Short mmCIF file of C-alpha atoms in Angstrom, two decimals:
data_model
loop_
_atom_site.label_atom_id
_atom_site.label_comp_id
_atom_site.label_asym_id
_atom_site.label_seq_id
_atom_site.Cartn_x
_atom_site.Cartn_y
_atom_site.Cartn_z
CA MET A 1 91.15 92.78 122.96
CA LYS A 2 91.78 95.35 125.67
CA ASN A 3 93.38 98.65 124.72
CA ILE A 4 96.70 97.57 126.24
CA TYR A 5 99.10 99.78 124.32
CA LYS A 6 96.88 102.65 123.27
CA LYS A 7 99.17 105.28 124.77
CA LEU A 8 102.27 103.91 123.06
CA ALA A 9 100.47 103.49 119.74
CA CYS A 10 99.28 107.10 119.87
CA LEU A 11 102.81 108.30 120.52
CA LEU A 12 104.02 106.37 117.50
CA ALA A 13 101.29 107.75 115.23
CA LEU A 14 102.12 109.96 112.24
CA GLY A 15 102.21 113.64 112.99
CA LEU A 16 103.24 113.37 116.64
CA THR A 17 106.82 114.30 115.86
CA LEU A 18 107.69 116.38 118.89
CA ALA A 19 111.21 115.93 120.21
CA SER A 20 109.86 115.20 123.69
CA CYS A 21 108.21 112.05 122.31
CA GLU A 22 111.60 110.64 121.34
CA ASP A 23 112.84 111.16 124.89
CA TYR A 24 109.69 109.57 126.22
CA LEU A 25 110.18 106.46 124.11
CA ASN A 26 113.84 106.15 125.06
CA ASP A 27 113.00 106.18 128.78
CA VAL A 28 110.37 103.65 129.78
CA PRO A 29 108.17 105.34 132.42
CA LYS A 30 108.05 103.84 135.89
CA GLY A 31 105.44 101.10 136.02
CA ALA A 32 105.16 100.96 132.21
CA LYS A 33 106.14 98.08 129.97
CA SER A 34 108.36 98.13 126.90
CA PRO A 35 107.36 95.44 124.35
CA THR A 36 109.85 92.59 124.08
CA THR A 37 107.93 89.32 123.86
CA LEU A 38 105.82 88.25 120.92
CA ALA A 39 102.76 88.56 123.15
CA ASP A 40 103.66 92.21 123.72
CA TYR A 41 103.69 92.93 119.99
CA GLU A 42 100.68 90.75 119.23
CA ALA A 43 98.69 92.84 121.72
CA PHE A 44 98.73 95.70 119.20
CA LEU A 45 96.61 93.53 116.90
CA ARG A 46 94.14 92.96 119.73
CA ASP A 47 93.95 96.69 120.42
CA GLU A 48 90.63 97.78 118.95
CA TYR A 49 91.87 101.37 118.77
CA ASN A 50 94.29 100.27 116.04
CA THR A 51 91.49 98.60 114.07
CA ARG A 52 89.31 101.70 113.67
CA ILE A 53 88.67 103.03 110.18
CA ASP A 54 86.80 106.34 109.99
CA VAL A 55 85.30 107.35 106.62
CA LEU A 56 82.93 110.10 107.78
CA GLY A 57 83.63 112.41 104.84
CA ALA A 58 82.87 109.68 102.31
CA ASN A 59 79.61 108.81 104.07
CA GLN A 60 78.56 112.45 104.05
CA LEU A 61 79.39 112.90 100.37
CA LEU A 62 77.36 109.81 99.43
CA ASN A 63 74.57 110.93 101.79
CA ASP A 64 74.85 107.53 103.44
CA GLN A 65 74.80 109.31 106.80
CA TYR A 66 72.25 111.91 107.82
CA VAL A 67 73.54 115.32 108.91
CA LEU A 68 71.28 117.36 111.19
CA LEU A 69 70.04 120.69 109.89
CA THR A 70 71.67 122.52 112.80
CA THR A 71 74.98 120.82 112.01
CA LEU A 72 74.75 121.86 108.35
CA THR A 73 74.34 125.44 109.56
CA SER A 74 77.26 125.34 111.99
CA ASN A 75 79.78 123.12 110.20
CA ARG A 76 80.78 124.45 106.79
CA LEU A 77 82.82 121.38 105.83
CA TYR A 78 79.94 119.01 106.54
CA ASN A 79 77.67 121.36 104.60
CA ALA A 80 80.02 121.35 101.60
CA LEU A 81 80.14 117.56 101.48
CA TYR A 82 76.50 116.81 102.24
CA LEU A 83 75.08 119.46 99.90
CA TRP A 84 77.77 118.97 97.21
CA ASP A 85 79.04 122.53 97.18
CA GLU A 86 81.50 122.70 94.27
CA ASN A 87 82.58 126.21 95.26
CA ALA A 88 83.55 125.42 98.84
CA ASP A 89 87.25 125.43 99.69
CA ARG A 90 87.42 122.17 101.61
CA ILE A 91 91.15 122.61 102.22
CA ALA A 92 90.55 125.87 104.06
CA LEU A 93 87.70 124.28 105.99
CA LYS A 94 89.83 121.38 107.23
CA VAL A 95 91.45 123.47 109.92
CA SER A 96 91.41 120.77 112.60
CA ASP A 97 92.81 117.28 112.76
CA GLU A 98 90.84 114.61 110.96
CA SER A 99 90.46 111.15 112.44
CA THR A 100 90.36 109.47 109.01
CA TYR A 101 93.98 110.48 108.49
CA TYR A 102 95.41 110.23 111.97
CA THR A 103 93.58 107.10 113.09
CA THR A 104 94.59 105.25 109.92
CA TYR A 105 98.24 106.29 110.22
CA GLY A 106 98.19 105.58 113.94
CA GLY A 107 97.25 102.00 113.07
CA ILE A 108 99.97 101.89 110.39
CA SER A 109 102.54 102.93 112.98
CA ALA A 110 101.45 100.15 115.32
CA PHE A 111 101.58 97.60 112.52
CA ASN A 112 105.02 98.88 111.47
CA LEU A 113 106.19 98.31 115.03
CA ILE A 114 105.11 94.67 114.83
CA ILE A 115 106.61 94.13 111.39
CA GLU A 116 109.94 95.61 112.53
CA ASN A 117 110.18 93.68 115.78
CA ALA A 118 108.02 90.56 115.87
CA LEU A 119 110.59 88.30 114.20
CA ASN A 120 113.17 89.22 116.84
CA SER A 121 110.82 89.03 119.81
CA THR A 122 111.10 86.50 122.64
CA ASN A 123 109.02 83.72 124.21
CA ALA A 124 107.72 82.28 120.94
CA THR A 125 108.60 79.87 118.17
CA GLU A 126 109.72 81.08 114.76
CA GLU A 127 106.41 79.92 113.32
CA GLU A 128 104.43 81.90 115.90
CA LYS A 129 106.51 85.01 115.22
CA ARG A 130 105.96 84.72 111.50
CA VAL A 131 102.18 84.47 111.94
CA VAL A 132 102.00 87.74 113.89
CA TRP A 133 104.36 89.41 111.41
CA ALA A 134 102.10 88.31 108.53
CA GLU A 135 98.94 89.48 110.29
CA ALA A 136 100.48 92.92 110.76
CA LYS A 137 101.39 92.99 107.05
CA ILE A 138 97.75 92.45 106.08
CA MET A 139 96.52 95.07 108.53
CA ARG A 140 99.05 97.63 107.29
CA ALA A 141 98.09 96.95 103.68
CA MET A 142 94.41 97.40 104.54
CA ASN A 143 95.10 100.75 106.19
CA TYR A 144 97.08 101.97 103.21
CA PHE A 145 94.26 100.89 100.90
CA TYR A 146 91.79 102.88 102.99
CA VAL A 147 93.83 106.07 103.22
CA THR A 148 94.82 105.92 99.54
CA ASN A 149 91.22 105.49 98.39
CA PHE A 150 90.12 108.38 100.57
CA TYR A 151 92.76 111.05 99.86
CA ALA A 152 94.16 110.11 96.44
CA ASP A 153 92.49 109.71 93.07
CA THR A 154 91.20 106.28 92.22
CA TYR A 155 93.45 103.80 90.42
CA VAL A 156 93.62 104.27 86.65
CA ALA A 157 96.33 102.25 84.92
CA SER A 158 97.22 105.00 82.45
CA THR A 159 97.83 107.65 85.14
CA ALA A 160 98.70 105.65 88.28
CA ALA A 161 102.44 105.95 87.68
CA THR A 162 102.34 109.76 87.61
CA LYS A 163 99.64 110.76 90.11
CA LEU A 164 100.53 111.01 93.78
CA SER A 165 98.84 108.94 96.47
CA VAL A 166 99.65 109.33 100.18
CA PRO A 167 102.78 109.28 102.35
CA LEU A 168 104.39 105.86 102.71
CA ILE A 169 105.98 105.12 106.08
CA THR A 170 107.38 101.68 106.80
CA SER A 171 108.94 102.25 110.22
CA ALA A 172 107.49 103.00 113.64
CA ASN A 173 110.55 105.07 114.51
CA ILE A 174 109.48 108.56 115.52
CA ASN A 175 112.07 109.99 113.09
CA ALA A 176 111.19 107.70 110.19
CA PRO A 177 111.12 109.47 106.82
CA SER A 178 108.04 109.50 104.65
CA LYS A 179 107.60 109.88 100.92
CA GLN A 180 104.40 110.63 99.07
CA ILE A 181 104.62 107.93 96.43
CA THR A 182 102.58 107.45 93.27
CA ILE A 183 99.31 105.56 93.15
CA GLN A 184 101.00 102.73 91.23
CA GLU A 185 103.78 102.48 93.78
CA MET A 186 101.24 102.34 96.59
CA TYR A 187 99.21 99.57 94.96
CA ASP A 188 102.42 97.64 94.28
CA PHE A 189 103.34 98.04 97.95
CA ILE A 190 99.91 96.84 99.11
CA LEU A 191 99.97 93.81 96.82
CA ASN A 192 103.49 92.94 97.95
CA ASP A 193 102.48 93.07 101.62
CA ILE A 194 99.66 90.60 100.92
CA LYS A 195 101.95 88.36 98.88
CA GLU A 196 104.60 88.23 101.61
CA ALA A 197 102.04 87.56 104.34
CA LEU A 198 100.03 84.89 102.54
CA PRO A 199 102.22 81.80 103.25
CA TYR A 200 102.16 82.36 107.02
CA LEU A 201 98.52 83.22 107.75
CA LEU A 202 96.36 80.82 109.75
CA LYS A 203 93.17 79.36 108.36
CA VAL A 204 91.41 80.14 111.64
CA SER A 205 92.06 83.44 113.42
CA GLN A 206 93.09 83.72 117.06
CA THR A 207 90.40 86.41 117.47
CA PRO A 208 88.00 88.20 115.10
CA LEU A 209 90.48 91.11 115.00
CA HIS A 210 93.26 88.95 113.53
CA PRO A 211 93.31 88.53 109.74
CA ASN A 212 93.44 84.95 108.51
CA LEU A 213 93.97 83.27 105.14
CA GLY A 214 90.43 84.05 104.03
CA THR A 215 90.98 87.73 104.91
CA ALA A 216 94.03 87.90 102.66
CA TYR A 217 92.22 86.29 99.74
CA ALA A 218 89.20 88.58 100.22
CA PHE A 219 91.41 91.65 100.46
CA TYR A 220 93.30 90.59 97.34
CA ALA A 221 89.93 90.43 95.54
CA ARG A 222 89.01 93.91 96.78
CA VAL A 223 92.32 95.43 95.67
CA TYR A 224 92.30 93.81 92.24
CA LEU A 225 88.70 94.89 91.67
CA GLN A 226 89.72 98.49 92.45
CA MET A 227 92.46 98.08 89.84
CA ASN A 228 89.91 96.83 87.28
CA ASN A 229 91.71 93.49 87.13
CA TYR A 230 88.62 91.30 87.07
CA THR A 231 90.45 88.06 86.32
CA GLU A 232 92.56 88.27 89.47
CA ALA A 233 89.67 89.64 91.52
CA LEU A 234 87.53 86.64 90.56
CA LYS A 235 90.37 84.22 91.28
CA TYR A 236 90.84 85.49 94.81
CA ALA A 237 87.13 85.87 95.45
CA ASP A 238 86.78 82.14 94.77
CA LEU A 239 89.71 81.36 97.08
CA ALA A 240 88.19 83.50 99.83
CA LEU A 241 84.80 81.85 99.51
CA ALA A 242 86.50 78.47 99.74
CA GLU A 243 87.66 79.58 103.21
CA ASN A 244 84.33 81.07 104.28
CA ASN A 245 81.14 81.29 102.22
CA LYS A 246 78.60 81.69 105.02
CA LEU A 247 75.80 84.23 104.77
CA PHE A 248 73.85 85.54 107.74
CA ASP A 249 70.11 84.90 107.48
CA TRP A 250 68.63 88.35 107.99
CA VAL A 251 65.15 87.07 107.20
CA ALA A 252 65.38 84.69 110.16
CA PHE A 253 66.84 87.47 112.33
CA TYR A 254 63.93 89.75 111.50
CA GLU A 255 61.35 87.04 112.12
CA ALA A 256 62.92 86.31 115.51
CA ASN A 257 62.96 90.00 116.51
CA LYS A 258 60.06 91.59 114.62
CA ALA A 259 57.92 91.74 117.74
CA ILE A 260 60.20 94.49 119.02
CA ILE A 261 61.49 95.84 115.68
CA ASP A 262 57.97 96.66 114.48
CA VAL A 263 56.73 98.35 117.66
CA PRO A 264 55.59 101.86 116.63
CA GLY A 265 57.60 104.64 118.24
CA SER A 266 60.19 102.25 119.69
CA TYR A 267 63.79 103.00 118.72
CA THR A 268 65.69 100.51 120.83
CA THR A 269 65.35 96.95 119.61
CA ALA A 270 67.70 94.01 119.12
CA VAL A 271 71.45 93.57 119.50
CA SER A 272 73.47 93.95 116.30
CA PRO A 273 74.51 90.60 114.80
CA MET A 274 77.31 92.39 112.90
CA GLY A 275 79.80 92.23 115.74
CA PHE A 276 82.84 90.10 116.50
CA ASN A 277 81.06 86.80 115.86
CA TYR A 278 79.15 87.78 112.72
CA THR A 279 79.14 84.64 110.61
CA GLU A 280 80.10 86.61 107.49
CA ASN A 281 83.30 88.08 108.96
CA TYR A 282 86.70 87.39 107.50
CA VAL A 283 88.09 90.02 109.88
CA PHE A 284 86.32 92.50 112.16
CA ARG A 285 87.28 96.17 112.19
CA HIS A 286 85.47 99.10 113.79
CA GLY A 287 84.41 102.26 112.08
CA SER A 288 84.91 105.47 114.02
CA THR A 289 84.08 105.93 117.69
CA ARG A 290 80.82 107.44 116.46
CA ASN A 291 79.80 103.92 115.40
CA LEU A 292 80.35 102.29 118.79
CA GLY A 293 77.00 101.25 120.24
CA ARG A 294 74.82 102.27 117.30
CA GLU A 295 75.02 103.03 113.61
CA PRO A 296 74.70 106.50 112.10
CA ASN A 297 71.25 107.55 110.91
CA ILE A 298 70.53 107.73 107.19
CA PRO A 299 68.55 110.22 105.05
CA VAL A 300 65.06 109.43 103.81
CA GLU A 301 66.25 109.69 100.19
CA ARG A 302 69.00 107.12 100.84
CA ALA A 303 66.55 104.73 102.51
CA GLN A 304 64.47 104.72 99.36
CA ARG A 305 67.27 102.99 97.44
CA PHE A 306 66.86 99.78 99.46
CA GLU A 307 64.74 97.04 97.94
CA THR A 308 61.16 96.52 99.05
CA GLY A 309 61.15 93.82 101.73
CA ASP A 310 64.83 94.28 102.63
CA VAL A 311 64.77 93.18 106.26
CA ARG A 312 68.45 93.89 106.73
CA PHE A 313 67.43 97.53 106.32
CA LYS A 314 64.19 97.14 108.29
CA SER A 315 66.05 95.55 111.21
CA ARG A 316 68.54 98.41 111.43
CA TRP A 317 66.72 101.71 110.86
CA LYS A 318 63.29 103.19 111.52
CA ILE A 319 61.90 106.52 110.36
CA ARG A 320 61.84 109.21 113.03
CA THR A 321 61.15 112.93 113.25
CA VAL A 322 62.86 115.08 115.88
CA THR A 323 61.93 118.78 115.69
CA ASN A 324 62.76 119.79 112.09
CA ASP A 325 64.74 116.66 111.14
CA THR A 326 63.24 113.51 109.62
CA TYR A 327 65.54 110.58 109.00
CA TYR A 328 65.91 106.83 109.50
CA TYR A 329 67.14 106.30 113.02
CA SER A 330 69.50 103.47 113.99
CA ILE A 331 67.65 100.97 116.19
CA LEU A 332 70.21 98.22 116.86
CA SER A 333 72.81 98.31 119.61
CA GLY A 334 76.22 96.70 119.73
CA MET A 335 79.13 96.35 117.30
CA TYR A 336 79.35 96.79 113.52
CA ASN A 337 81.99 95.54 111.11
CA PHE A 338 82.40 98.78 109.16
CA GLY A 339 86.13 98.46 108.49
CA GLY A 340 86.68 94.74 107.91
CA ILE A 341 85.72 92.36 105.13
CA THR A 342 82.71 90.05 104.90
CA THR A 343 81.59 87.22 102.67
CA THR A 344 78.80 89.34 101.18
CA GLU A 345 81.31 91.77 99.71
CA VAL A 346 83.25 88.89 98.19
CA TYR A 347 80.10 87.27 96.74
CA LEU A 348 79.27 90.57 95.05
CA ILE A 349 82.84 91.06 93.80
CA LYS A 350 82.52 87.64 92.21
CA ALA A 351 79.13 88.55 90.73
CA GLU A 352 80.51 91.73 89.16
CA CYS A 353 83.51 89.93 87.69
CA LEU A 354 81.26 87.27 86.16
CA ALA A 355 78.90 89.89 84.72
CA ARG A 356 81.80 91.77 83.16
CA ASP A 357 82.83 88.51 81.51
CA ASN A 358 79.29 88.27 80.08
CA LYS A 359 78.47 85.29 82.31
CA ILE A 360 75.20 86.96 83.25
CA SER A 361 73.26 83.95 84.51
CA GLU A 362 76.14 82.88 86.76
CA ALA A 363 76.51 86.42 88.08
CA LEU A 364 72.82 86.69 88.89
CA ALA A 365 72.84 83.30 90.60
CA ILE A 366 75.46 84.69 92.99
CA LEU A 367 73.51 87.91 93.45
CA ASN A 368 70.25 86.10 94.17
CA THR A 369 71.99 83.81 96.66
CA VAL A 370 72.76 86.92 98.71
CA ARG A 371 69.36 88.55 98.20
CA LYS A 372 67.44 85.52 99.44
CA THR A 373 68.95 86.01 102.88
CA ARG A 374 67.91 89.68 102.91
CA ILE A 375 64.47 89.99 101.26
CA LEU A 376 61.22 88.81 102.82
CA PRO A 377 59.76 85.85 100.87
CA ALA A 378 56.57 87.83 100.19
CA SER A 379 58.59 90.49 98.39
CA TYR A 380 61.35 88.35 96.90
CA GLN A 381 61.75 87.66 93.19
CA ASP A 382 64.86 86.41 91.45
CA ILE A 383 66.51 89.06 89.31
CA SER A 384 66.62 87.55 85.85
CA THR A 385 67.91 89.26 82.73
CA THR A 386 70.24 88.71 79.80
CA ASP A 387 71.16 92.39 79.65
CA LYS A 388 74.61 93.13 81.03
CA THR A 389 73.84 96.70 82.11
CA THR A 390 70.70 95.64 83.98
CA ALA A 391 72.63 92.87 85.73
CA MET A 392 75.50 95.19 86.65
CA ASN A 393 73.14 97.82 88.04
CA ALA A 394 71.41 95.21 90.19
CA ILE A 395 74.73 93.92 91.52
CA LEU A 396 76.02 97.42 92.28
CA ARG A 397 72.76 98.45 93.95
CA THR A 398 72.86 95.44 96.25
CA LYS A 399 76.52 96.00 97.04
CA ASN A 400 75.97 99.67 97.90
CA ASN A 401 73.11 98.73 100.22
CA GLU A 402 75.02 95.87 101.83
CA LEU A 403 78.11 97.96 102.49
CA VAL A 404 76.42 101.26 103.28
CA GLN A 405 78.48 103.47 105.63
CA THR A 406 81.73 101.71 104.77
CA LEU A 407 84.43 102.98 102.39
CA THR A 408 83.51 100.47 99.67
CA PRO A 409 80.56 102.33 98.04
CA PHE A 410 82.74 105.46 97.85
CA ALA A 411 85.68 103.53 96.38
CA ASP A 412 83.37 101.73 93.94
CA ALA A 413 81.77 104.98 92.77
CA ARG A 414 85.17 106.52 92.04
CA ARG A 415 86.27 103.38 90.20
CA LEU A 416 83.10 103.31 88.13
CA ASN A 417 83.25 107.02 87.33
CA ALA A 418 86.84 106.70 86.12
CA GLU A 419 85.86 103.77 83.94
CA GLY A 420 82.98 105.80 82.46
CA VAL A 421 80.52 102.98 81.74
CA TYR A 422 78.47 102.71 84.95
CA LYS A 423 78.85 106.27 86.20
CA VAL A 424 77.62 107.34 89.62
CA SER A 425 75.98 110.72 90.16
CA PHE A 426 73.30 112.04 92.50
CA THR A 427 70.61 114.72 92.50
CA LYS A 428 68.40 115.74 95.40
CA THR A 429 66.04 118.51 96.44
CA ALA A 430 66.22 120.04 99.90
CA ASN A 431 64.51 123.18 101.18
CA GLY A 432 63.37 124.00 97.68
CA ASN A 433 66.89 123.81 96.23
CA THR A 434 68.26 121.20 93.84
CA TYR A 435 71.72 119.82 94.49
CA THR A 436 73.82 117.64 92.18
CA LEU A 437 76.96 115.55 92.60
CA SER A 438 78.27 114.85 89.11
CA SER A 439 80.37 111.83 88.23
CA ASP A 440 83.34 114.04 87.34
CA SER A 441 83.18 116.30 90.40
CA HIS A 442 86.42 117.12 92.21
CA LEU A 443 84.53 116.35 95.44
CA TRP A 444 85.16 112.63 94.89
CA THR A 445 88.73 113.07 96.18
CA MET A 446 89.15 114.26 99.76
CA PRO A 447 91.82 116.88 100.60
CA PHE A 448 94.43 116.15 103.23
CA PRO A 449 93.76 117.91 106.55
CA GLN A 450 95.79 121.08 107.11
CA GLY A 451 97.49 119.55 110.12
CA ALA A 452 99.00 116.80 107.98
CA VAL A 453 100.21 119.17 105.24
CA LEU A 454 101.68 121.73 107.63
CA ASN A 455 103.25 119.10 109.90
CA PRO A 456 104.03 116.14 107.63
CA GLY A 457 106.80 114.70 109.79
CA ASN A 458 110.00 113.85 107.94
CA GLY A 459 108.63 114.34 104.46
CA THR A 460 106.33 116.55 102.40
CA ILE A 461 102.70 116.28 101.35
CA THR A 462 101.26 117.70 98.14
CA GLN A 463 97.49 118.22 98.08
CA ASN A 464 95.71 116.00 95.58
CA VAL A 465 92.88 118.47 94.90
CA ALA A 466 92.70 122.23 94.41
CA LYS A 467 89.91 122.77 96.93
#
């Protein structure tokens, strides 16, 4: 998993379209290696730089990540997102490069390189080549899903064919053209990548960074849920859980580590179980470099939305005051699967699909299966209701807490707001002021960074929001 081809991957990334780069790629530097064998191309999948997914802006908008008071004063973009400033011109404030955009497209470029060349590489069987090709297809589709659900409006069937998404690039060539396609075209492209990859994926991954058959099924379920296609989402959730249905026992983890977790004033405790070998992983993917070693802190108001007795929360954050800032401080160390897919997400996709089909008792059985591994026995009670709205709210609350600081709560909120039944909005009071994020706010779609719009490579980019 070493960062073997980081330099080459960066050179291939979107936006680095200088003519000197083309010369650089044509002439292999002395002592460097040009990929030719399948192992050379497969190394891009082991490169953890290519697996990073940064969703900082979404975390700030949801207040899933605490922003220091001094940072709010000095960084106007962070202030606009965190305090829900409808009047702020976020486009004007995005004057520097943004890792959400460039990291995601950098990964896409690396995956394009594999897709273009793996089948013609050397020192491997045809079957081995096809596996790597298929893994790159899944990874590319995941990156496009992330960048689309960050910068474009959410999928709505009636408007998806007319609204623009993000630039589509299918070649790693430095001069490859790009086209900003519609949301429908992008979802069709993503689904087709999964479909083409599916027959060649292994049941067991070579490493946690490599997507397997369960990853593809789980990702299918995620995509179809975002498209409000609950029949297909349920179908693929079941197929994914047939590949892996394990849940990590956070209650047992807390009991084994509570002697250090509960020490007053101690903010360094256990090692994160959410790393490469997390039993719930279908595939592991990092968040941003900010997440390496420890998780971001979360606001006090956000911490209050966790259930009483939630030891997954208790094992990860502890309240702390530093000068004028009070927040829940991250206390684990290690790795965190912020960008991949886990069984918990798929269980909760299944629960939502069942609830929408009015199979409330079945949905809650799935939900409670997850909750029992998270809530202390002294605090635990089954959620039991025949009311669809109550069941849906319980499922969505658990999912938001389980996937906090990933893109999924942001994508779910946009999906739910567009649907109009289970709308998501927030209100908070800070420094004597009341702030509101309405369900129909334009803030739910992130603007492209200025660097991407002004230097779009061989294409054009139209902003998806006015400010």
